[in-house]
Amino acid sequence: MAATNKKIVLRNHVTGFPKESDMELVAATGAAPSRVPEGTDGAVLVKNLYLSCDPYMRGRMSSHDGSYVDAFVVGEAITGYGVGKVVDSSHPGFKAGDLVWGMTGWEEYSLIKDPSRALFAIRHPDLPLSYYTGLLGMAGFTAYVGFHEICAPREGERVYVSAASGAVGQLVGQFAKLMGCYVVGSAGSDDKVRLLREKFGFDDAFNYKKESDLSAALKRCFPEGIDIYFENVGGAMLDAVLLNMRVRGRVAACGMISQYNLEHPDPVHNLTAIVTKRLRIEGFIVSDHYARYREYEEKAARYVKEGKIAYVEDVAEGLENAPAALIGLFSGRNVGKQVVVVAREQISK
Amino acid sequence: MAATNKKIVLRNHVTGFPKESDMELVAATGAAPSRVPEGTDGAVLVKNLYLSCDPYMRGRMSSHDGSYVDAFVVGEAITGYGVGKVVDSSHPGFKAGDLVWGMTGWEEYSLIKDPSRALFAIRHPDLPLSYYTGLLGMAGFTAYVGFHEICAPREGERVYVSAASGAVGQLVGQFAKLMGCYVVGSAGSDDKVRLLREKFGFDDAFNYKKESDLSAALKRCFPEGIDIYFENVGGAMLDAVLLNMRVRGRVAACGMISQYNLEHPDPVHNLTAIVTKRLRIEGFIVSDHYARYREYEEKAARYVKEGKIAYVEDVAEGLENAPAALIGLFSGRNVGKQVVVVAREQISK
């Protein structure tokens, strides 16, 4: 029974809120792959261990051109970030046994044809490998680049993070605290708010679902206004933030998860604040910055080892639970970084 | 009858669309001032020659805190940019006869108490003095800083300018052409569109009032999308632009004149484009950049003398016509830079 190659495929492109039934588990027949096919040069066969559920994946489930990343192909395995172990390699830069993270498939085994572009070698296998789906991988580096590069923070500035207990938000808040900023986060449950305050060291936090007036909540937390907003949410939250920004404030637009499942995006009214307060709002994508990833990996690994960074994962067991885990992001069901375990690997080091 | 000190005062703070009756002409009794009052050190008395009507002044007519510039004081003369001649000075940096531009009052004579902050000496009095209300002054420098600094343009990029025949827009378009960009502008009448094409050398132009679908109009003019948007308008225009921006596009948010008279600003829906296309939208204010004004003045004066820049002014004669001229900005009545002549001065040089 064991080793075929199970995969999660997209059944159809999605409009509106995605459902589990938009994806399905498919078990390929025959034995599990164990070699890179004959004649396929420069490829690696990876056994997937952990998969990452990320909000940007919603865009790939749509058929339309989002000019961001390509749409998933109906009938093929969903692709995303993950952690794996090289089983076989015809690429000189990789060998069997290597631990890697990067773009892989939602399946037990993936053949990666351009591994030097798609994969990074894991340099800290002594840390939990799943961290490379988040803290030590794409989400962590997103938080780092977004905060330090796009927000251009200064010590003592007032920082607001939405979706603050998520994979990126929890790290942005902690990077901002490490820089000596005043940090407030919002999340969608009292438990998450408690995490922000007690685990991640935010100065203040609120449950946005319990606030009838988001602008008033922000005014309460930031009586003198917000210097930096790390935007994960969009829509009404962005509108409220614009009213509360300080002159020369900066907004790093990392994501707008509240908008991804809407056919008609929510209106935002307060954009004249961009002019009157000389705001800068800047979108970014982490892959534009990967040249500096190794610098981040070392810094983040050191932070973890020194106990300077706390990190919370929400772990779903088994590939078959990946669709539900992904969809849970959009209702905020996950607490912390959403990971899917495909296989646990004994690391001998 | 001649020389009292007529002035335009604000009668009341304004909500919604401003009217001429929100301002009134007041003639002070007694002789015109001719000296800085005894005991007022470091001040100059200026005879105002030309006044500038600028969209940002709408914000100052409201009572609320716009955190941009202070509100006008009811019952006092409106203040704004203008060109004048020093009549008397108790400031060591200015002497009678000096020509200056900067912040002055809407009146025949203004006592300027902080002239080294409020005023610039005019270094090219051989050019039309009124140009220092626009091309050679605040509007021109706004266009220059906004385009070259905020937009970070590269040769060959595709540039869109709204309100393109206005004081700032006409210059942005020409600066962009001088850099080798492809430039399209929009304006609110066929005559203005003709000006853009025939006088200012835009590659293409359209009358936004005749377009039922702004996004389609932009797609027609920019089949491959917009690299740079110089934003003077806001609202529905910004929404359409967001759909047509290219990846890594930049928006310099100079103004949003379509929104200034609305009690409830128009909705904008397409902000997820900031994330998906990694856009940068940045507001700015020219006064943050005045340290570099002299560099601009020399460059712009040279452009004018060499015939490299065309410039169109809409000139209202007489202080009494200033309120109508200002209000005309918001219905697009002006063609080119709106100037008010208070007094014409013979320049002997």
XYZ file of C-alpha atoms in Angstrom:
698
model
C 0.000 0.000 0.000
C 2.757 2.367 0.955
C 4.682 3.923 -1.765
C 2.855 5.129 -4.841
C 2.937 8.876 -5.286
C -0.118 10.489 -3.785
C -0.789 14.066 -4.841
C -3.259 16.896 -4.355
C -4.482 18.170 -7.707
C -6.581 21.190 -8.546
C -9.933 20.031 -9.915
C -11.060 23.361 -11.281
C -10.151 27.007 -11.209
C -11.828 28.880 -8.388
C -13.948 31.996 -8.127
C -14.959 33.288 -4.725
C -14.138 31.362 -1.581
C -12.184 28.131 -2.284
C -13.567 24.787 -1.057
C -11.900 21.493 -0.267
C -13.709 20.007 -3.236
C -11.796 22.330 -5.565
C -8.879 19.982 -4.864
C -8.630 16.233 -4.673
C -6.261 13.550 -3.525
C -5.061 11.362 -6.395
C -2.990 8.221 -5.899
C -0.826 7.417 -8.871
C -0.517 3.743 -9.599
C 2.705 1.783 -9.449
C 5.725 2.062 -7.226
C 6.952 5.320 -5.767
C 9.578 6.988 -7.903
C 13.092 6.452 -6.680
C 15.245 7.789 -9.521
C 15.416 10.812 -11.750
C 14.241 9.449 -15.124
C 16.938 8.396 -17.532
C 17.886 11.240 -19.871
C 16.642 14.035 -17.571
C 19.745 16.059 -16.875
C 20.040 18.673 -14.155
C 17.028 17.505 -12.171
C 16.424 16.213 -8.666
C 13.850 13.845 -7.236
C 12.683 15.118 -3.850
C 10.775 13.322 -1.143
C 8.506 16.009 0.306
C 8.463 16.271 4.086
C 6.619 19.522 4.907
C 4.409 21.722 2.761
C 3.631 25.369 3.329
C 0.135 26.873 3.087
C 0.406 30.523 2.045
C -2.253 33.122 1.254
C -0.701 34.048 -2.121
C -1.709 30.557 -3.314
C -5.299 31.724 -3.596
C -4.301 33.854 -6.603
C -2.936 30.755 -8.319
C -6.238 28.953 -7.903
C -7.948 31.518 -10.136
C -7.774 31.242 -13.895
C -7.324 34.935 -14.570
C -4.023 36.636 -15.111
C -2.930 38.181 -11.864
C 0.510 39.116 -13.284
C 1.960 37.870 -10.006
C 2.497 34.151 -10.349
C 1.070 31.695 -12.874
C -2.249 29.977 -12.289
C -2.213 26.347 -11.146
C -2.913 23.864 -13.909
C -6.189 21.994 -13.527
C -5.572 18.270 -13.085
C -1.978 18.705 -11.989
C -0.472 18.756 -8.509
C -0.667 22.055 -6.706
C 2.752 23.632 -6.278
C 4.048 25.616 -3.351
C 6.874 26.028 -0.931
C 8.003 22.978 0.953
C 10.844 21.158 2.637
C 12.175 17.908 1.234
C 15.000 15.465 1.012
C 16.783 14.698 -2.222
C 16.296 11.040 -3.184
C 18.186 11.148 -6.450
C 19.902 13.847 -8.484
C 21.226 14.387 -11.984
C 22.221 17.944 -11.061
C 25.819 18.556 -9.976
C 24.746 20.888 -7.164
C 22.569 18.328 -5.342
C 23.045 14.777 -4.121
C 20.882 12.122 -2.485
C 20.301 12.914 1.171
C 20.491 16.703 0.795
C 17.836 18.617 2.693
C 16.286 21.417 0.664
C 13.462 23.933 0.718
C 11.772 25.771 -2.115
C 9.145 25.315 -4.813
C 7.846 21.781 -4.892
C 4.649 19.884 -5.514
C 1.809 18.852 -3.229
C 2.700 15.188 -3.543
C 4.896 12.616 -1.895
C 7.691 12.842 -4.452
C 8.460 15.702 -6.828
C 10.747 15.802 -9.817
C 12.273 19.302 -9.836
C 13.686 20.174 -13.212
C 15.376 23.460 -12.379
C 16.566 22.848 -8.825
C 19.215 25.577 -8.716
C 16.435 28.092 -9.280
C 13.688 26.375 -7.299
C 15.532 25.068 -4.247
C 17.792 26.278 -1.458
C 20.041 23.894 0.488
C 19.114 23.841 4.176
C 22.098 25.003 6.226
C 20.630 24.547 9.693
C 19.199 21.007 9.791
C 19.685 21.084 13.566
C 16.672 23.386 13.785
C 13.171 21.957 13.214
C 13.015 21.298 9.483
C 9.433 22.563 9.270
C 10.756 26.031 10.150
C 12.018 26.168 6.583
C 8.398 26.408 5.411
C 8.119 29.641 7.386
C 10.496 31.315 9.820
C 13.652 30.164 8.028
C 12.100 30.185 4.561
C 9.819 32.282 2.431
C 7.512 33.723 5.103
C 10.345 34.700 7.410
C 12.362 36.299 4.678
C 9.194 38.087 3.512
C 8.768 39.546 6.986
C 12.411 40.546 7.095
C 12.596 42.169 3.658
C 9.186 43.759 4.003
C 9.938 45.266 7.351
C 13.581 46.233 7.026
C 13.673 47.180 3.332
C 10.199 48.364 2.439
C 9.208 49.953 5.763
C 12.640 51.570 6.351
C 12.038 51.590 10.121
C 13.763 53.724 12.733
C 14.093 52.947 16.412
C 11.106 54.102 18.420
C 8.683 54.260 15.509
C 5.096 53.063 15.913
C 4.395 49.895 13.963
C 1.044 48.279 13.251
C 0.757 44.721 11.905
C -2.501 43.170 10.707
C -2.996 39.396 10.540
C -0.322 39.601 13.181
C -0.327 36.030 14.447
C 0.133 34.595 10.967
C 3.361 33.263 9.506
C 4.616 36.661 8.412
C 2.913 38.908 10.967
C 4.282 37.232 14.084
C 7.814 37.726 12.735
C 7.328 41.311 11.577
C 6.205 42.201 15.083
C 9.214 40.552 16.650
C 11.687 42.096 14.182
C 10.131 45.469 14.990
C 10.490 44.854 18.737
C 14.137 43.846 18.236
C 14.638 47.248 16.584
C 13.103 49.108 19.503
C 9.795 49.990 17.873
C 6.391 50.226 19.548
C 4.352 47.392 18.057
C 0.632 46.701 17.961
C -0.980 43.787 16.157
C -4.485 42.714 15.312
C -5.891 39.233 14.830
C -9.256 37.542 14.591
C -9.632 35.770 17.944
C -8.937 36.433 21.597
C -6.553 33.468 21.670
C -4.506 34.934 18.876
C -4.506 38.317 20.594
C -3.195 36.660 23.726
C -0.427 35.027 21.682
C 0.569 38.407 20.312
C 0.865 39.907 23.764
C 2.232 36.970 25.717
C 4.247 34.924 23.269
C 5.430 37.368 20.625
C 5.932 40.383 22.880
C 3.741 42.878 21.049
C 3.160 46.023 23.124
C -0.558 45.864 22.459
C -3.026 43.876 20.372
C -6.722 43.757 19.559
C -9.301 41.394 18.126
C -10.552 43.184 15.023
C -13.731 41.132 14.983
C -14.773 42.697 18.275
C -14.216 46.278 17.152
C -17.203 48.080 15.678
C -14.981 50.943 14.527
C -11.526 49.947 13.309
C -10.328 53.526 13.097
C -11.290 54.117 16.723
C -9.449 50.943 17.758
C -6.323 52.169 15.993
C -6.680 55.617 17.563
C -6.872 53.959 20.976
C -3.679 51.960 20.314
C -1.886 54.768 18.496
C -3.031 58.100 19.935
C -0.192 59.788 18.055
C -0.646 57.803 14.873
C 1.116 55.025 12.993
C 4.524 55.392 11.362
C 4.621 51.971 9.741
C 1.828 49.656 8.685
C 2.648 46.126 7.621
C -0.328 45.333 5.397
C -1.552 41.759 5.228
C -5.272 42.397 5.045
C -6.506 45.226 2.774
C -10.067 46.528 2.448
C -11.682 48.129 5.478
C -8.549 47.685 7.582
C -6.424 49.605 5.106
C -9.077 52.314 4.978
C -8.986 52.697 8.774
C -5.191 52.688 8.825
C -5.002 55.504 6.256
C -6.949 57.726 8.664
C -4.436 56.979 11.403
C -1.112 57.219 9.601
C 1.394 59.868 10.586
C 3.026 62.250 8.145
C 5.702 60.416 6.074
C 4.332 57.046 7.151
C 5.125 53.887 5.205
C 2.928 50.947 4.278
C 4.519 47.685 3.163
C 1.827 45.936 1.138
C 2.662 42.286 1.679
C -0.792 40.896 1.108
C -4.500 41.723 1.232
C -6.007 38.447 2.365
C -9.452 39.936 3.036
C -9.774 40.638 -0.686
C -8.597 37.444 -2.334
C -11.918 35.630 -2.346
C -14.068 38.574 -3.360
C -15.295 38.906 -6.891
C -15.761 42.634 -6.326
C -13.044 44.016 -4.066
C -14.033 46.203 -1.130
C -13.935 49.968 -1.572
C -11.238 52.062 0.060
C -12.090 55.708 0.526
C -9.302 57.453 2.352
C -6.571 57.561 -0.263
C -6.224 61.341 -0.213
C -4.216 60.677 2.966
C -1.424 59.529 0.635
C -1.154 63.117 -0.581
C -1.912 65.028 2.586
C 0.410 62.915 4.742
C 3.059 62.121 2.099
C 2.625 58.397 2.595
C 4.496 55.717 0.740
C 2.613 52.472 0.010
C 4.742 49.826 -1.585
C 4.023 46.306 -2.717
C 6.817 43.778 -2.882
C 7.472 40.142 -3.590
C 10.053 38.208 -1.699
C 11.484 36.466 -4.757
C 12.850 39.801 -5.973
C 15.132 39.738 -2.936
C 16.394 36.153 -2.728
C 19.958 37.234 -3.478
C 20.077 38.252 0.189
C 18.389 35.160 1.609
C 21.553 33.544 3.017
C 22.248 36.612 5.117
C 18.740 36.298 6.522
C 18.996 32.545 7.123
C 22.078 33.026 9.301
C 20.530 35.877 11.252
C 17.220 34.092 11.788
C 18.902 30.820 12.797
C 20.954 32.739 15.353
C 17.832 34.472 16.693
C 16.117 31.111 17.156
C 19.123 29.534 18.853
C 19.487 32.523 21.161
C 15.786 32.446 22.008
C 15.231 35.944 20.633
C 12.414 34.880 18.332
C 9.324 32.901 19.247
C 7.548 31.004 16.530
C 4.184 29.289 16.408
C 3.177 26.692 13.833
C -0.198 25.141 13.152
C 0.603 21.642 11.932
C -1.762 19.505 9.858
C -0.812 15.854 9.625
C -0.907 14.151 6.244
C -1.104 15.220 2.640
C -4.803 14.370 2.611
C -5.396 17.222 5.054
C -3.588 19.817 2.961
C -6.683 21.175 1.146
C -8.482 21.887 4.423
C -5.346 23.470 5.850
C -4.974 25.769 2.865
C -8.613 26.821 2.912
C -8.434 27.447 6.645
C -6.105 30.371 6.005
C -8.933 32.359 4.476
C -11.225 31.977 7.463
C -8.366 32.508 9.898
C -8.675 28.982 11.300
C -4.905 28.566 11.585
C -3.064 29.803 14.644
C 0.419 30.708 13.465
C 2.189 29.360 10.433
C 0.137 26.682 8.648
C 2.269 23.617 7.831
C 1.315 20.239 6.377
C 3.391 17.187 7.317
C 3.774 14.803 4.397
C 6.413 12.629 6.055
C 8.554 12.973 9.136
C 12.166 12.269 8.458
C 14.723 11.104 10.941
C 17.673 13.439 10.598
C 20.986 11.784 11.362
C 23.627 14.435 11.881
C -9.073 106.246 -4.097
C -5.957 104.383 -5.228
C -3.784 103.054 -2.581
C -5.453 101.503 0.418
C -4.737 97.793 0.845
C -7.456 95.727 -0.759
C -7.535 92.100 0.233
C -9.471 88.874 -0.343
C -10.562 87.412 2.986
C -12.149 84.058 3.743
C -15.693 84.630 5.020
C -16.270 81.146 6.322
C -14.766 77.709 6.265
C -16.015 75.616 3.400
C -17.570 72.187 3.067
C -18.226 70.771 -0.368
C -17.666 72.823 -3.481
C -16.313 76.342 -2.706
C -18.192 79.401 -3.952
C -17.068 82.929 -4.698
C -19.197 84.086 -1.791
C -16.997 82.085 0.600
C -14.505 84.900 0.009
C -14.882 88.641 -0.184
C -12.946 91.689 -1.251
C -12.254 94.025 1.674
C -10.700 97.436 1.259
C -8.777 98.550 4.313
C -9.136 102.239 5.072
C -6.264 104.683 5.065
C -3.209 104.947 2.907
C -1.393 101.971 1.472
C 1.423 100.755 3.687
C 4.831 101.902 2.550
C 7.102 100.913 5.453
C 7.716 97.911 7.677
C 6.206 99.036 11.006
C 8.629 100.557 13.485
C 9.966 97.862 15.840
C 9.294 94.912 13.483
C 12.712 93.476 12.883
C 13.523 90.976 10.194
C 10.412 91.621 8.102
C 9.696 92.816 4.585
C 6.800 94.725 3.083
C 5.978 93.326 -0.332
C 3.865 94.791 -3.097
C 2.122 91.775 -4.624
C 2.229 91.524 -8.407
C 0.989 88.033 -9.291
C -0.879 85.480 -7.229
C -1.003 81.749 -7.821
C -4.210 79.687 -7.687
C -3.373 76.130 -6.661
C -5.561 73.094 -5.952
C -3.984 72.435 -2.548
C -5.597 75.687 -1.344
C -8.943 73.908 -1.206
C -7.704 71.990 1.833
C -6.922 75.246 3.609
C -10.479 76.477 3.085
C -11.792 73.646 5.285
C -11.787 73.923 9.032
C -10.710 70.371 9.734
C -7.205 69.220 10.360
C -5.752 67.924 7.143
C -2.249 67.566 8.671
C -0.945 69.051 5.429
C -1.068 72.811 5.787
C -2.952 74.982 8.271
C -6.489 76.083 7.578
C -7.033 79.685 6.459
C -8.235 82.005 9.220
C -11.768 83.307 8.731
C -11.767 87.087 8.333
C -8.135 87.271 7.325
C -6.531 87.495 3.905
C -6.098 84.222 2.089
C -2.466 83.252 1.749
C -0.765 81.523 -1.114
C 2.175 81.593 -3.458
C 2.829 84.832 -5.302
C 5.372 87.117 -6.909
C 6.083 90.529 -5.435
C 8.460 93.419 -5.129
C 9.989 94.435 -1.836
C 8.850 97.936 -0.871
C 10.637 98.133 2.462
C 12.736 95.751 4.537
C 14.034 95.405 8.069
C 15.637 92.075 7.150
C 19.324 92.086 6.171
C 18.735 89.648 3.318
C 16.212 91.808 1.443
C 16.109 95.416 0.237
C 13.563 97.653 -1.461
C 13.246 96.801 -5.130
C 14.054 93.104 -4.756
C 11.823 90.790 -6.735
C 10.710 87.746 -4.767
C 8.356 84.786 -4.927
C 6.916 82.683 -2.133
C 4.176 82.668 0.498
C 2.310 85.935 0.544
C -1.220 87.286 1.068
C -4.101 87.814 -1.323
C -3.856 91.568 -0.940
C -2.073 94.488 -2.514
C 0.639 94.687 0.125
C 1.807 92.000 2.523
C 3.995 92.260 5.569
C 6.092 89.083 5.623
C 7.531 88.432 9.042
C 9.778 85.488 8.238
C 10.962 86.314 4.726
C 14.015 84.076 4.695
C 11.673 81.127 5.168
C 8.746 82.375 3.101
C 10.438 83.985 0.115
C 12.953 83.202 -2.602
C 14.815 85.954 -4.471
C 14.016 85.863 -8.188
C 17.206 85.233 -10.155
C 15.803 85.453 -13.665
C 13.781 88.692 -13.809
C 14.376 88.763 -17.567
C 11.807 85.965 -17.887
C 8.102 86.769 -17.414
C 7.725 87.379 -13.679
C 4.419 85.525 -13.583
C 6.328 82.339 -14.434
C 7.488 82.390 -10.816
C 3.923 81.540 -9.759
C 4.271 78.307 -11.741
C 6.951 77.081 -14.105
C 9.819 78.738 -12.230
C 8.195 78.432 -8.810
C 6.229 75.946 -6.743
C 4.286 74.159 -9.499
C 7.305 73.705 -11.723
C 9.467 72.449 -8.923
C 6.626 70.135 -7.867
C 6.547 68.640 -11.348
C 10.310 68.276 -11.352
C 10.672 66.686 -7.907
C 7.586 64.542 -8.349
C 8.691 63.202 -11.680
C 12.431 62.866 -11.244
C 12.566 61.935 -7.554
C 9.313 60.168 -6.764
C 8.729 58.455 -10.110
C 12.389 57.433 -10.590
C 11.911 57.342 -14.380
C 14.042 55.544 -16.927
C 14.355 56.373 -20.601
C 11.668 54.736 -22.695
C 9.217 54.167 -19.860
C 5.500 54.735 -20.375
C 4.202 57.736 -18.443
C 0.615 58.762 -17.832
C -0.311 62.215 -16.497
C -3.820 63.186 -15.403
C -4.959 66.817 -15.245
C -2.199 67.073 -17.799
C -2.796 70.595 -19.062
C -2.680 72.093 -15.566
C 0.234 73.942 -14.037
C 2.014 70.791 -12.899
C 0.797 68.298 -15.493
C 1.945 70.205 -18.564
C 5.475 70.314 -17.133
C 5.562 66.688 -15.983
C 4.699 65.634 -19.515
C 7.451 67.782 -20.991
C 10.055 66.659 -18.454
C 9.131 63.084 -19.320
C 9.491 63.753 -23.042
C 12.903 65.374 -22.439
C 13.902 62.094 -20.767
C 12.810 60.007 -23.732
C 9.640 58.581 -22.206
C 6.388 57.771 -23.986
C 3.859 60.218 -22.544
C 0.080 60.274 -22.556
C -2.061 62.873 -20.803
C -5.726 63.327 -20.057
C -7.695 66.517 -19.624
C -11.319 67.623 -19.486
C -11.893 69.313 -22.847
C -10.976 68.803 -26.487
C -9.151 72.122 -26.486
C -6.962 71.002 -23.626
C -6.329 67.681 -25.339
C -5.229 69.577 -28.446
C -2.834 71.627 -26.301
C -1.314 68.450 -24.909
C -0.672 67.054 -28.365
C 0.226 70.176 -30.273
C 1.792 72.522 -27.766
C 3.299 70.293 -25.079
C 4.369 67.442 -27.333
C 2.581 64.570 -25.560
C 2.602 61.397 -27.640
C -1.108 60.927 -27.095
C -3.936 62.459 -25.084
C -7.615 61.946 -24.376
C -10.611 63.829 -23.015
C -11.617 61.830 -19.952
C -15.116 63.317 -19.998
C -15.784 61.619 -23.321
C -14.657 58.169 -22.181
C -17.323 55.884 -20.787
C -14.682 53.418 -19.571
C -11.490 54.981 -18.259
C -9.705 51.656 -18.005
C -10.453 50.934 -21.661
C -9.154 54.369 -22.636
C -5.917 53.679 -20.796
C -5.627 50.234 -22.356
C -6.010 51.859 -25.781
C -3.219 54.350 -25.032
C -1.020 51.874 -23.162
C -1.542 48.400 -24.643
C 1.485 47.216 -22.666
C 0.611 49.075 -19.486
C 1.815 52.110 -17.567
C 5.200 52.320 -15.844
C 4.650 55.699 -14.216
C 1.475 57.509 -13.240
C 1.666 61.118 -12.157
C -1.479 61.380 -10.047
C -3.285 64.707 -9.889
C -6.860 63.461 -9.823
C -7.657 60.468 -7.580
C -10.953 58.560 -7.376
C -12.172 56.705 -10.442
C -9.110 57.703 -12.452
C -6.761 56.138 -9.916
C -8.918 53.015 -9.874
C -8.651 52.670 -13.654
C -4.924 53.330 -13.593
C -4.328 50.573 -11.022
C -5.793 48.055 -13.476
C -3.361 49.223 -16.139
C -0.099 49.551 -14.241
C 2.841 47.367 -15.141
C 4.795 45.299 -12.639
C 7.059 47.550 -10.514
C 5.176 50.649 -11.619
C 5.344 53.875 -9.680
C 2.658 56.400 -8.805
C 3.630 59.885 -7.656
C 0.628 61.135 -5.709
C 0.847 64.878 -6.218
C -2.821 65.676 -5.737
C -6.311 64.239 -5.997
C -8.334 67.231 -7.171
C -11.439 65.172 -7.945
C -11.764 64.408 -4.231
C -11.181 67.752 -2.559
C -14.773 68.975 -2.628
C -16.425 65.699 -1.682
C -17.691 65.141 1.812
C -17.479 61.403 1.216
C -14.515 60.507 -0.948
C -15.027 58.194 -3.920
C -14.288 54.506 -3.463
C -11.226 52.890 -5.005
C -11.430 49.136 -5.498
C -8.338 47.904 -7.247
C -5.703 48.249 -4.539
C -4.709 44.579 -4.567
C -2.766 45.588 -7.689
C -0.278 47.181 -5.285
C 0.560 43.697 -4.042
C 0.235 41.680 -7.231
C 2.232 44.175 -9.321
C 4.636 45.385 -6.607
C 3.573 49.007 -7.128
C 4.905 51.955 -5.218
C 2.481 54.822 -4.553
C 4.076 57.784 -2.895
C 2.748 61.139 -1.796
C 5.065 64.101 -1.551
C 5.083 67.780 -0.826
C 7.349 70.137 -2.634
C 8.366 72.079 0.451
C 10.238 69.009 1.724
C 12.575 69.470 -1.249
C 13.208 73.234 -1.396
C 16.888 72.774 -0.544
C 17.298 71.803 -4.191
C 15.135 74.572 -5.677
C 18.022 76.708 -6.986
C 19.293 73.810 -9.068
C 15.825 73.537 -10.585
C 15.458 77.282 -11.172
C 18.626 77.352 -13.269
C 17.653 74.304 -15.252
C 14.095 75.486 -15.894
C 15.227 79.005 -16.849
C 17.651 77.485 -19.332
C 14.909 75.250 -20.781
C 12.669 78.287 -21.283
C 15.405 80.356 -22.890
C 16.324 77.501 -25.213
C 12.706 76.931 -26.166
C 12.707 73.392 -24.795
C 9.686 73.921 -22.582
C 6.327 75.358 -23.596
C 4.183 76.917 -20.908
C 0.572 78.060 -20.884
C -0.914 80.418 -18.325
C -4.522 81.394 -17.748
C -4.358 84.966 -16.501
C -7.118 86.659 -14.485
C -6.818 90.431 -14.230
C -7.310 92.083 -10.857
C -7.411 90.958 -7.256
C -11.208 91.166 -7.336
C -11.240 88.273 -9.802
C -9.067 86.031 -7.676
C -11.945 84.145 -5.955
C -13.504 83.158 -9.275
C -10.109 82.144 -10.614
C -9.444 79.907 -7.622
C -12.847 78.256 -7.788
C -12.460 77.712 -11.527
C -9.685 75.220 -10.809
C -12.191 72.770 -9.371
C -14.419 72.773 -12.418
C -11.443 72.749 -14.783
C -12.281 76.180 -16.185
C -8.648 77.221 -16.357
C -6.515 76.322 -19.353
C -2.988 76.013 -18.056
C -1.550 77.618 -14.959
C -4.079 79.918 -13.247
C -2.512 83.270 -12.350
C -4.070 86.437 -10.938
C -2.514 89.782 -11.788
C -2.635 92.191 -8.856
C -0.343 94.798 -10.398
C 1.926 94.819 -13.417
C 5.334 96.142 -12.607
C 7.716 97.740 -15.021
C 10.999 95.950 -14.569
C 14.018 98.154 -15.230
C 17.070 95.975 -15.570
